[in-house]
Short mmCIF file of C-alpha atoms and ligand atoms in Angstrom, two decimals:
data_model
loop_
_atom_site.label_atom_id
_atom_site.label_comp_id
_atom_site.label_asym_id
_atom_site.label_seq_id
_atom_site.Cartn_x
_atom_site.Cartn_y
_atom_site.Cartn_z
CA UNK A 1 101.53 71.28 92.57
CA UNK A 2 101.18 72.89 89.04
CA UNK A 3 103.34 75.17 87.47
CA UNK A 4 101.44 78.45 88.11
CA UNK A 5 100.23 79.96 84.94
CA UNK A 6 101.08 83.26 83.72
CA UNK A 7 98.84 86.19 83.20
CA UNK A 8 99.33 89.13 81.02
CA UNK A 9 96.71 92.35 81.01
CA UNK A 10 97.12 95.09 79.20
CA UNK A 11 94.95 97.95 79.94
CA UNK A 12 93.61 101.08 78.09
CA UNK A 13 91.73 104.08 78.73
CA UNK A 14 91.12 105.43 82.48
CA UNK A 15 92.59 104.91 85.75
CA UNK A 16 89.26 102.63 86.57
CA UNK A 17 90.52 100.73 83.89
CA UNK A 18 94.27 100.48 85.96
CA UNK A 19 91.89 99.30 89.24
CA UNK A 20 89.82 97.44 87.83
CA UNK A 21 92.87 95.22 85.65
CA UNK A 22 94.81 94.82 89.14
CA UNK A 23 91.45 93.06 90.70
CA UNK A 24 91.36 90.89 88.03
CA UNK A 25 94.74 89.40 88.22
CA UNK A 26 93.87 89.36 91.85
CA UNK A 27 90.55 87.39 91.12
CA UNK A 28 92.57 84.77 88.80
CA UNK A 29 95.09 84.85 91.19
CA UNK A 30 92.87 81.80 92.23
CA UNK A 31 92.90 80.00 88.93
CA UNK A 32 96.82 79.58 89.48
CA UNK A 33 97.43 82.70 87.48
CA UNK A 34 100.80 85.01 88.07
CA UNK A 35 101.37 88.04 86.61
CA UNK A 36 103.60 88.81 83.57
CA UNK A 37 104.88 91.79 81.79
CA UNK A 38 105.29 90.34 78.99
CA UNK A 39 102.56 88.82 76.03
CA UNK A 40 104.82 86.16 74.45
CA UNK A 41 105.25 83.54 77.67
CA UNK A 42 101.37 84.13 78.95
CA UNK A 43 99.08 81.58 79.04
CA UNK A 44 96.08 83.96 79.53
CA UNK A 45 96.20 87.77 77.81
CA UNK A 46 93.42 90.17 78.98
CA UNK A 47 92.83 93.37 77.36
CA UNK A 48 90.98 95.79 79.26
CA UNK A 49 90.09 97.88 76.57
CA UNK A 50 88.33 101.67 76.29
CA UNK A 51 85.28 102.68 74.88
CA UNK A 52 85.05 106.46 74.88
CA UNK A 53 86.83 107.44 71.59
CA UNK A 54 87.19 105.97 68.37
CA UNK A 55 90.91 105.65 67.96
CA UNK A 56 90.72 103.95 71.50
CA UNK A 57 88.21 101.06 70.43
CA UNK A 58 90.41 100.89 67.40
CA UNK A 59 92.97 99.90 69.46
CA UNK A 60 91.79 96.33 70.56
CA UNK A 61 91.46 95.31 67.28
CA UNK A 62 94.80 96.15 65.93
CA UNK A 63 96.21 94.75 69.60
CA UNK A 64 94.03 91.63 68.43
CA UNK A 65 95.92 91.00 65.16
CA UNK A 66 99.20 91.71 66.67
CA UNK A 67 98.33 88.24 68.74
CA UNK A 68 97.17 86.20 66.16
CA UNK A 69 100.88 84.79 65.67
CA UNK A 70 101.20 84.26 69.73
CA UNK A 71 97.68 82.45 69.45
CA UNK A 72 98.92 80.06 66.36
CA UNK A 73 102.00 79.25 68.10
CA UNK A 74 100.16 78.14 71.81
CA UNK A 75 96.72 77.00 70.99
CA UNK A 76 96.28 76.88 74.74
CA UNK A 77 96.91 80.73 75.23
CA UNK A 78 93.65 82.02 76.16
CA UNK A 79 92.35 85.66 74.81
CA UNK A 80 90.01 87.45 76.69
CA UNK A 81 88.78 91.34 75.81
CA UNK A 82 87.56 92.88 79.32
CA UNK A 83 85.97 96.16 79.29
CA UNK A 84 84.29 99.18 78.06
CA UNK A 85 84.74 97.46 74.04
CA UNK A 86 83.72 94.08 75.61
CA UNK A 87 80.42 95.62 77.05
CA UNK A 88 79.73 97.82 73.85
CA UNK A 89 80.79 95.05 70.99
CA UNK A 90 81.48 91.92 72.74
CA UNK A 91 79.27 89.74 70.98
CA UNK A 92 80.59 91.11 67.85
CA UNK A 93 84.35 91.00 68.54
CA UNK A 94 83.57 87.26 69.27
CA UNK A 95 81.94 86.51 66.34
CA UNK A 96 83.85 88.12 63.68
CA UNK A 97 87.87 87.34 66.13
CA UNK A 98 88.18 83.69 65.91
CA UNK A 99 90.66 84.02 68.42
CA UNK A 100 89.02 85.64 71.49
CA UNK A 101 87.70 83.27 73.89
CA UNK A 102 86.03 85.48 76.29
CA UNK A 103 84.80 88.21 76.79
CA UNK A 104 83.93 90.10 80.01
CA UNK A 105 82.08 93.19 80.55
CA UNK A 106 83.05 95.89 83.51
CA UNK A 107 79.74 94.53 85.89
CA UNK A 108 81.18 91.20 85.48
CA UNK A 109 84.58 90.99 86.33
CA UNK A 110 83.51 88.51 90.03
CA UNK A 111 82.72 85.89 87.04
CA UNK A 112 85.99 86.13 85.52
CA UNK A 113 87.28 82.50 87.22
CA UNK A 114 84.00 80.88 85.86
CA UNK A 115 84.34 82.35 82.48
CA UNK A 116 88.34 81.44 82.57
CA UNK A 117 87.76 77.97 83.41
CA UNK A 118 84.95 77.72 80.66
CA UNK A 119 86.93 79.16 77.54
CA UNK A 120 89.52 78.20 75.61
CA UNK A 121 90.78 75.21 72.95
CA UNK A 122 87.52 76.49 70.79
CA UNK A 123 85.07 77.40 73.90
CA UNK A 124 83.54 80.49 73.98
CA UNK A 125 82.67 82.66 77.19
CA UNK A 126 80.99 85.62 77.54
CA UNK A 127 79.30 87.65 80.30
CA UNK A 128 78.52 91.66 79.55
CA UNK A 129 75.14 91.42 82.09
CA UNK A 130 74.32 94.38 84.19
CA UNK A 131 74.22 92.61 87.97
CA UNK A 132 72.86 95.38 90.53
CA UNK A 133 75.62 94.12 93.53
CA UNK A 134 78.67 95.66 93.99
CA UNK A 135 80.90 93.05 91.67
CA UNK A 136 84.27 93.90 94.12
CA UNK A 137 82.40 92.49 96.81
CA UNK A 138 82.06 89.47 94.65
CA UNK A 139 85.46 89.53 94.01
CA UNK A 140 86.54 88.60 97.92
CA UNK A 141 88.88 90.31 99.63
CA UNK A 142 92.38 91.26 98.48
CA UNK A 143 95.73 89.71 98.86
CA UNK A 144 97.73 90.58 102.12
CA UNK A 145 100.74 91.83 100.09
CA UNK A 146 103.04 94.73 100.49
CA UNK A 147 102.20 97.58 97.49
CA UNK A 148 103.31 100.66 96.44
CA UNK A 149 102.29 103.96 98.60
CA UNK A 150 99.45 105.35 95.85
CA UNK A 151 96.63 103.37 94.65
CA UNK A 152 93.43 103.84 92.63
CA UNK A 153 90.32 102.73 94.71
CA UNK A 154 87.05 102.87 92.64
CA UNK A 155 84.08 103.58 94.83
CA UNK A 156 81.19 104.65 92.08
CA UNK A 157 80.43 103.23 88.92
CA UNK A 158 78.38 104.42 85.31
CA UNK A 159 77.09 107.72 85.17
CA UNK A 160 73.44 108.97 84.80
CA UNK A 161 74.31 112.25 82.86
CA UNK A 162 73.98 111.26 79.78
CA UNK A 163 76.25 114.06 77.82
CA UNK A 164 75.71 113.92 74.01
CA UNK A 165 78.55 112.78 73.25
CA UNK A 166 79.23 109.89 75.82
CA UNK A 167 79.32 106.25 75.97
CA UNK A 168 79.62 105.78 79.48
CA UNK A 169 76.01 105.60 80.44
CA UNK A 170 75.92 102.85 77.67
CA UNK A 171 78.94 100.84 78.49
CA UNK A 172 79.00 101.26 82.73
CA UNK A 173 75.37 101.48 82.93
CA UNK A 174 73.68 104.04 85.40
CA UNK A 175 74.97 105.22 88.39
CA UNK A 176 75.96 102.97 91.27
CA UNK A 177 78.07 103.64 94.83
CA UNK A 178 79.96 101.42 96.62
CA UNK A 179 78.91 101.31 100.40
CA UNK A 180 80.78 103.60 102.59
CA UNK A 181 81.61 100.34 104.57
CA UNK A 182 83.03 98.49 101.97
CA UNK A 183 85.20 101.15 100.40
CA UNK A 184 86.59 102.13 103.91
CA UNK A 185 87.64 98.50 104.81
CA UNK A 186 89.30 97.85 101.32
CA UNK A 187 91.00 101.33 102.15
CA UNK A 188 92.59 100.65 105.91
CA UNK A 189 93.65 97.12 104.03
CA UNK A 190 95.68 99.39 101.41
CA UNK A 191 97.09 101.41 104.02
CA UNK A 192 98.23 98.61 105.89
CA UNK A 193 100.03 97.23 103.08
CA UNK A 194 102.00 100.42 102.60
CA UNK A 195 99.06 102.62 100.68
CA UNK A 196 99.49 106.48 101.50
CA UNK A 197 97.67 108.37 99.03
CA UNK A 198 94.24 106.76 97.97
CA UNK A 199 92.24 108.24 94.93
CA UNK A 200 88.93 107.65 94.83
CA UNK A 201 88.09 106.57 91.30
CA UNK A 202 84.43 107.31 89.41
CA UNK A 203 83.09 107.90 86.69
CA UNK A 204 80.81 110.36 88.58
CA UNK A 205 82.80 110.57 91.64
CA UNK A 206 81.34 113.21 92.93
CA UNK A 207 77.46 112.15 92.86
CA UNK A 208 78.76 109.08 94.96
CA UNK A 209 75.96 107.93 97.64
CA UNK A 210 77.30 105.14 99.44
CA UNK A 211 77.59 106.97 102.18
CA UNK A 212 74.92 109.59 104.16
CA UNK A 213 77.42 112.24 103.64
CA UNK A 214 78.02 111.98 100.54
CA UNK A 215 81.47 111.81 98.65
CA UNK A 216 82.18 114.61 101.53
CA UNK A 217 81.45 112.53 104.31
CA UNK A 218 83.49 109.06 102.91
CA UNK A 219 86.55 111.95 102.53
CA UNK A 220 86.01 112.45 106.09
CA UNK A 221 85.88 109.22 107.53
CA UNK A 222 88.69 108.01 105.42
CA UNK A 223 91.12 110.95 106.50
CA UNK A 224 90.28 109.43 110.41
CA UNK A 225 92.28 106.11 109.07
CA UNK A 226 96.35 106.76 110.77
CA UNK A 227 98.81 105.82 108.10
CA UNK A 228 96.60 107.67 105.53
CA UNK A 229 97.88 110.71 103.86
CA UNK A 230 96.39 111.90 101.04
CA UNK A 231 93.17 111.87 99.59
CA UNK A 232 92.06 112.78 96.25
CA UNK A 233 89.35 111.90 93.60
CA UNK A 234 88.59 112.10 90.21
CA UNK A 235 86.67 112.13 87.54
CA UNK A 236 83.91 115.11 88.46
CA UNK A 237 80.76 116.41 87.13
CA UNK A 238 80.53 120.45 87.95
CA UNK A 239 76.79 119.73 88.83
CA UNK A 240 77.24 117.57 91.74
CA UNK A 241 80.43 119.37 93.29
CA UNK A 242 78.22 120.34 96.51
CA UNK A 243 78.79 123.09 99.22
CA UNK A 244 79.74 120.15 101.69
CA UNK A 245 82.48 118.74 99.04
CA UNK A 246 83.59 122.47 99.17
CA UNK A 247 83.87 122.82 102.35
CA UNK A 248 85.88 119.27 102.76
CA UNK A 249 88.57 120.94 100.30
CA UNK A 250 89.01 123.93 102.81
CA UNK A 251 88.67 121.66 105.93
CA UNK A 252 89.92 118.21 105.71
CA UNK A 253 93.71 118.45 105.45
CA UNK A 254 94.67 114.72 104.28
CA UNK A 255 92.47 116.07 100.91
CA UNK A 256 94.62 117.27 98.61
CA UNK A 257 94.47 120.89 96.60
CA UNK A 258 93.80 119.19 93.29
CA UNK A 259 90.56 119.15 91.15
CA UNK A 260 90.08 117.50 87.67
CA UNK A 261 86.54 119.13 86.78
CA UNK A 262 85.85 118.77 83.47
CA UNK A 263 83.88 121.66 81.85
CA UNK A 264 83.95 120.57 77.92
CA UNK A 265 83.37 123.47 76.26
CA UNK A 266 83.21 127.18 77.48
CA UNK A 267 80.07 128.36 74.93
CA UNK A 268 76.50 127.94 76.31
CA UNK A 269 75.33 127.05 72.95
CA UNK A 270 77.43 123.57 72.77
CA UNK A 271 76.93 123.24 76.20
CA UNK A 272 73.30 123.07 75.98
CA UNK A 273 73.97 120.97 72.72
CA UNK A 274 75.98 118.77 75.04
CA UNK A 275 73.40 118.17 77.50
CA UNK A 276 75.16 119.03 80.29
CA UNK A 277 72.79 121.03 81.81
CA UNK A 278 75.14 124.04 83.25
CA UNK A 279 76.34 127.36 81.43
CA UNK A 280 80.00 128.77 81.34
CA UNK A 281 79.08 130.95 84.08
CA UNK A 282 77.86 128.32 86.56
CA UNK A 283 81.12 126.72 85.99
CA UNK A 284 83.09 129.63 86.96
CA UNK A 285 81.11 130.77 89.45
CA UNK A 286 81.75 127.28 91.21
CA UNK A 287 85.34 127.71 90.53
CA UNK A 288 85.28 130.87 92.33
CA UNK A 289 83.49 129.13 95.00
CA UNK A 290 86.11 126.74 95.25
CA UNK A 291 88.92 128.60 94.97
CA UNK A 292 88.06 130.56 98.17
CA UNK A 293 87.63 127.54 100.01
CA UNK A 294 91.05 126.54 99.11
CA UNK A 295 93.08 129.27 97.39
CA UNK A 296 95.86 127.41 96.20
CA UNK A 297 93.98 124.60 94.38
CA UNK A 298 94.96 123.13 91.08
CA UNK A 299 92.58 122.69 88.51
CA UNK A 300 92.60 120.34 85.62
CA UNK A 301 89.87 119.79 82.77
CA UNK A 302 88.91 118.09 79.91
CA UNK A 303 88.14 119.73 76.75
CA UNK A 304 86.07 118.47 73.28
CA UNK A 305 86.71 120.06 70.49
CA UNK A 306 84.22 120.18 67.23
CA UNK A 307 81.62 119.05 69.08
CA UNK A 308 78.63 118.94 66.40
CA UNK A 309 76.98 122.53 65.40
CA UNK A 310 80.63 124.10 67.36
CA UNK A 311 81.44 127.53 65.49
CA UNK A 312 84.74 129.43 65.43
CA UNK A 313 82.57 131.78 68.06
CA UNK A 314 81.91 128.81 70.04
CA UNK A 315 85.02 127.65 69.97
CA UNK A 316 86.38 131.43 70.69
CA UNK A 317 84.40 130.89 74.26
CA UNK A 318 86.15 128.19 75.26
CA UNK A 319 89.78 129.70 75.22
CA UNK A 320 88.00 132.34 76.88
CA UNK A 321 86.71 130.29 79.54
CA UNK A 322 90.38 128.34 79.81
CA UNK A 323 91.59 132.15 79.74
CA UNK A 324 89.58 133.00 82.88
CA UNK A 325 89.76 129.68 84.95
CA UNK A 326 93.81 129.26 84.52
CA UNK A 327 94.43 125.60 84.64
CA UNK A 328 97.29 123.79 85.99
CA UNK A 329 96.58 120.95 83.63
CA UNK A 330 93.97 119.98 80.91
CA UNK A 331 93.03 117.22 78.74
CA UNK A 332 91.98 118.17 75.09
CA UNK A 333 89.88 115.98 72.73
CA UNK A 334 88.90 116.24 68.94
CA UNK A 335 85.28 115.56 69.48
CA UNK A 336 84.57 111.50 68.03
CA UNK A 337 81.38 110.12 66.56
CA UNK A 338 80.48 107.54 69.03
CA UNK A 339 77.51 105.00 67.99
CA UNK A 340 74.00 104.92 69.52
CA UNK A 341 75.14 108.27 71.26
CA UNK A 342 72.74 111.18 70.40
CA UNK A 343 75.62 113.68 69.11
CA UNK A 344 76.49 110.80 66.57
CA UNK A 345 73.36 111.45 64.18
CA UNK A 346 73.83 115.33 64.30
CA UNK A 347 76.28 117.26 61.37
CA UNK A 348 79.77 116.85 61.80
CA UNK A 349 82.59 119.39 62.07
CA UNK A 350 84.94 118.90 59.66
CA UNK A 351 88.07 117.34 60.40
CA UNK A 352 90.88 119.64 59.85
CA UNK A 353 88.67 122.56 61.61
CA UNK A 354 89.10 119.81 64.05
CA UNK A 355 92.51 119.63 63.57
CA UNK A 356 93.19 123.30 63.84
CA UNK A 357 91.43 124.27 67.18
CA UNK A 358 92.82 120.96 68.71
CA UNK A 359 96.10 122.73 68.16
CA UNK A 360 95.20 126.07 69.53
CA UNK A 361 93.79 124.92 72.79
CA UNK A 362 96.61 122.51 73.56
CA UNK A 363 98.97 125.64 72.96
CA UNK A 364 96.69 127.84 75.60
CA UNK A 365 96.60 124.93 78.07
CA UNK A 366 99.89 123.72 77.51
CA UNK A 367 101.47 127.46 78.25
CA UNK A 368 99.06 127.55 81.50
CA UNK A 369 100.58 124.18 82.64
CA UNK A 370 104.26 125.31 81.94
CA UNK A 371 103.13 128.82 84.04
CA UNK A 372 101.46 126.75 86.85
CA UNK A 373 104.67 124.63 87.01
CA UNK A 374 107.15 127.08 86.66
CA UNK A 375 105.46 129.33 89.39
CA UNK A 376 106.48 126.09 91.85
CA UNK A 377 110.14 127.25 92.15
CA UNK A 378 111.01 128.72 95.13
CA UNK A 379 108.24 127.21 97.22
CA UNK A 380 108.48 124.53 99.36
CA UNK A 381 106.31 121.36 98.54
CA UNK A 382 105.57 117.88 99.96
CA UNK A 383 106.22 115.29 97.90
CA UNK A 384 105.33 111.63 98.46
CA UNK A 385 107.84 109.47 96.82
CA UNK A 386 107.21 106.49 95.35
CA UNK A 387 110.22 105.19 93.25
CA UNK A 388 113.80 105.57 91.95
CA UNK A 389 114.53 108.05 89.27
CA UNK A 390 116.01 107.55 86.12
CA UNK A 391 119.30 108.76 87.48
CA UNK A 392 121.61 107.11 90.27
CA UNK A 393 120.36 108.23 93.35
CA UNK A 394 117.18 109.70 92.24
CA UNK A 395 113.75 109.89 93.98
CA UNK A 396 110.71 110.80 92.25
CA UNK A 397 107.48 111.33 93.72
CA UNK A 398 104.19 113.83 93.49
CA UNK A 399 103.89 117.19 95.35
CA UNK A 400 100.28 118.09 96.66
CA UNK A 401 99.37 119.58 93.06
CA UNK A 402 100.35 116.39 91.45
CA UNK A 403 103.32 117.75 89.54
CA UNK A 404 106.39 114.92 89.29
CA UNK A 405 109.26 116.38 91.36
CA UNK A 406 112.79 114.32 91.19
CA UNK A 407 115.13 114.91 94.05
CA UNK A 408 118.77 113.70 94.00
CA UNK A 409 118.86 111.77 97.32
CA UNK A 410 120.15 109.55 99.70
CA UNK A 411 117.92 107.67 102.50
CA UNK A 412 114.52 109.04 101.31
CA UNK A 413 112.39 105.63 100.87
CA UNK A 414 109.61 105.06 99.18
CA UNK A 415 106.61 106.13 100.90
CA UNK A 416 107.98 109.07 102.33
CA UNK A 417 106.71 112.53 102.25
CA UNK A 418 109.13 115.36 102.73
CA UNK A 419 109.43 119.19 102.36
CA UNK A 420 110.84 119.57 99.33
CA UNK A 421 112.45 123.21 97.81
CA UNK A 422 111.62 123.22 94.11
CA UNK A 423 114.87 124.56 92.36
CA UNK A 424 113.80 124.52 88.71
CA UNK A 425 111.15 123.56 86.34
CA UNK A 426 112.07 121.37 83.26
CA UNK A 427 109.37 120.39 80.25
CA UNK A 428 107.24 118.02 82.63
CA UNK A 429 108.33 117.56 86.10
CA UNK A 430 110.21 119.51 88.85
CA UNK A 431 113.59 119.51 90.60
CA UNK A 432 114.02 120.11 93.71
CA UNK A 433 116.20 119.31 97.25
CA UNK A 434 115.42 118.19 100.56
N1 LIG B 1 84.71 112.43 71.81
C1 LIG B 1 85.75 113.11 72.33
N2 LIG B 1 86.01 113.18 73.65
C2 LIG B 1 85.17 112.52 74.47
N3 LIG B 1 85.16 112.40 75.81
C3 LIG B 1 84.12 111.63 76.15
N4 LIG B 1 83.44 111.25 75.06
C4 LIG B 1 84.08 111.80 74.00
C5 LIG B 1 83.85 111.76 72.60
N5 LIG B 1 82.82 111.12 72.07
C6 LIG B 1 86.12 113.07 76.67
C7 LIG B 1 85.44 114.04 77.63
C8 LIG B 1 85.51 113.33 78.94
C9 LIG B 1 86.80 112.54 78.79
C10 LIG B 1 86.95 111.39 79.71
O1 LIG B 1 86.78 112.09 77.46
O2 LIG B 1 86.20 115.23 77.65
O3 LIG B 1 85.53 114.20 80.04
FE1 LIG B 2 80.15 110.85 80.07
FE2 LIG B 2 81.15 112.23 82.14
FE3 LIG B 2 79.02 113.18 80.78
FE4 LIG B 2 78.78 111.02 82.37
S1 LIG B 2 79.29 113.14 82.99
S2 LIG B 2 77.92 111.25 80.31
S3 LIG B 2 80.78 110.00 82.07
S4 LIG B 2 81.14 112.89 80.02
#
């Protein structure tokens, strides 16, 4: 038999990204591939690459001359650039990167063996099509072994919202959902390999329609699988988050009291300007509605800044509309001119304005994180752990609202989920005891 051959990925950008990197190694897995953590003994690097802001697409091209020497010294090392970038600029980033021999957009990633065995030693591959099946079909089943007790499972794909600032709909394509079927059998295999917190991953989760019920009713069938134990989902658009996905976060136990629900801005000017086709006030009206489903919900958002034609009174709105919601975490963004995107032609903010509200938000949200955190001691949480801490004798895992709680511990294992008192609250994670 041959030596096996040793694949490194490096992956930016969103937790698809994470998912969609571990089927790949899983798909080459059949071209006599291993993993590797490191880039200087692989004979295949992949880099799953990020589309949605400037400084991230920067990012594979810097990565790419940081290889160059690894490339000179193993002419056999194969380069391939795998998502978001790859679907956007593939053809480009193989024309002008000598280097690169394939490149694979996110619809393609079942071709990846076909493409690997075509590339390389001055061959070029590249796929970026748009097929309409569901590619991890394609990709066969996974591998039988043990894994960790989270994992990512994406069950919806591209996003048919087109927000003016947004690449998605350009680099995923529209909207497509896994069948209910599918995502449930690929979910009982993780949970009989250890799995026992699933999120579902989307870029749209929430308009998922792979199943009659909708995202609601895939919640419910998955909490029927034993062995399961939490549920959660993310990314969310506030215009599909429907009375029956509501009414799953009061009801359905194994889903956990965490929602990432990204609002953008808090002024119904930009918001219009954004196209996303809700006001402020619809947005906290539904988080009203949601919070008396399940009272004790965390909410996380994400946040542009400087979005084109954004004013100081604009910008005023939206730490009011942080103000009112309270959010246990949030995710701020200077706004970033993205090609072919409608916001891109429109008059820019300038840069250190920019700059200066970036700053302001992240103190708001960042003293509502430390407030939503530091209101955890005293209470009693359940945390699934899922590794060693830093220290000897340390467990870390996740409590229900996702915050990092270390316990020092003997004979908790990972995959456990335990009571856990919360005894103080340090810059980013908890402490607490058994
Ligand atoms: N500039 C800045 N932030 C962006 N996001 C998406 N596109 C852009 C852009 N062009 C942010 C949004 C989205 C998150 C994933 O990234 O806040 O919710
Ligand atoms: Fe992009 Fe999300 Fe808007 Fe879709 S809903 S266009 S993915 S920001």
């Amino acid at each position: 038999m041959s030596e096996p051959k040793k694949l490194f990925i490096k992956t930016y950008g969103c937790q698809m990204n994470v998912y969609d990197s571990e089927r790949m190694a899983e798909a080459l897995a059949g071209q006599g591939y291993i993993p590797t953590d490191t880039a200087a003994d692989a004979d295949m690097i992949l880099l799953n690459t990020c589309h949605i802001r400037e400084k991230a697409a920067e990012k594979v091209y810097s990565e790419l001359g940081r290889l160059r020497p690894l490339k000179e010294a193993k002419p056999d090392l194969k380069i391939g650039v795998a998502g978001c970038v790859a679907q956007a600029e593939g053809a480009e980033i193989m024309a002008r990167q000598p280097l690169v021999d394939l490149v694979v957009g996110p619809q393609s990633y079942h071709r990846l063996p076909e493409l690997e065995a075509r590339a390389g030693r001055g061959r070029k591959a590249l796929d970026t099509d748009f097929p309409e099946d569901d590619k991890f079909d394609r990709l066969g089943a996974r591998p039988k072994s043990q894994r960790g007790p989270t994992a990512f499972l994406t069950v919806q794909e591209g996003c048919d919202k087109f927000c003016a600032f947004c690449v998605v709909p350009y680099t995923r394509g529209i909207e497509v959902s896994r069948a209910a079927d599918r995502v449930l059998l690929e979910a009982r295999d993780l949970v009989e390999r250890g799995v026992r917190e699933i999120t579902l991953l989307g870029q749209n989760v929430n308009a998922y329609h792979g199943h009659e019920a909708g995202l609601a009713g895939l919640i419910r069938d998955l909490a029927r699988i034993d062995g399961l134990h939490r549920i959660r989902f993310t990314t969310s658009h506030p215009n599909d988050m429907d009375d029956a996905l509501i009414a799953a976060h009061a009801e359905v136990e194994k889903l956990m009291p965490y929602l990432h629900l990204p609002v953008q801005s808090g002024s119904d000017r930009v918001l219009k300007a954004m196209n996303r086709k809700h006001t402020a006030d619809d947005y906290l009206r539904l988080v009203t509605r949601i919070r008396e489903a399940r009272p004790d919900i965390m909410l996380s958002g994400d946040f542009i800044v400087g979005f084109p034609g954004e004013t100081d009174a604009d910008f005023a709105d939206t730490l009011g509309l942080v103000e009112s919601v309270g959010y246990g975490q949030a995710y701020t963004f200077k706004y970033s001119s993205r090609p072919g995107t409608p916001a891109a032609e429109r008059v820019q903010v300038a840069e250190d304005v920019k700059d200066e509200r970036l700053q302001t938000l992240q103190a708001l949200i960042g003293r509502q994180q430390r407030a939503a955190q530091d209101a955890m001691v005293g209470r009693t949480v359940r945390v699934l752990f899922e590794k060693p801490g830093r220290m000897a004798g340390q467990m870390v895992g996740k409590s229900e609202y996702l915050h990092a709680v270390h316990v020092q511990t003997t004979g908790v294992e990972r995959g456990d989920i335990l009571p856990v008192r919360i005894v103080s609250s340090n810059s980013n994670s908890l402490k607490g005891e058994i």
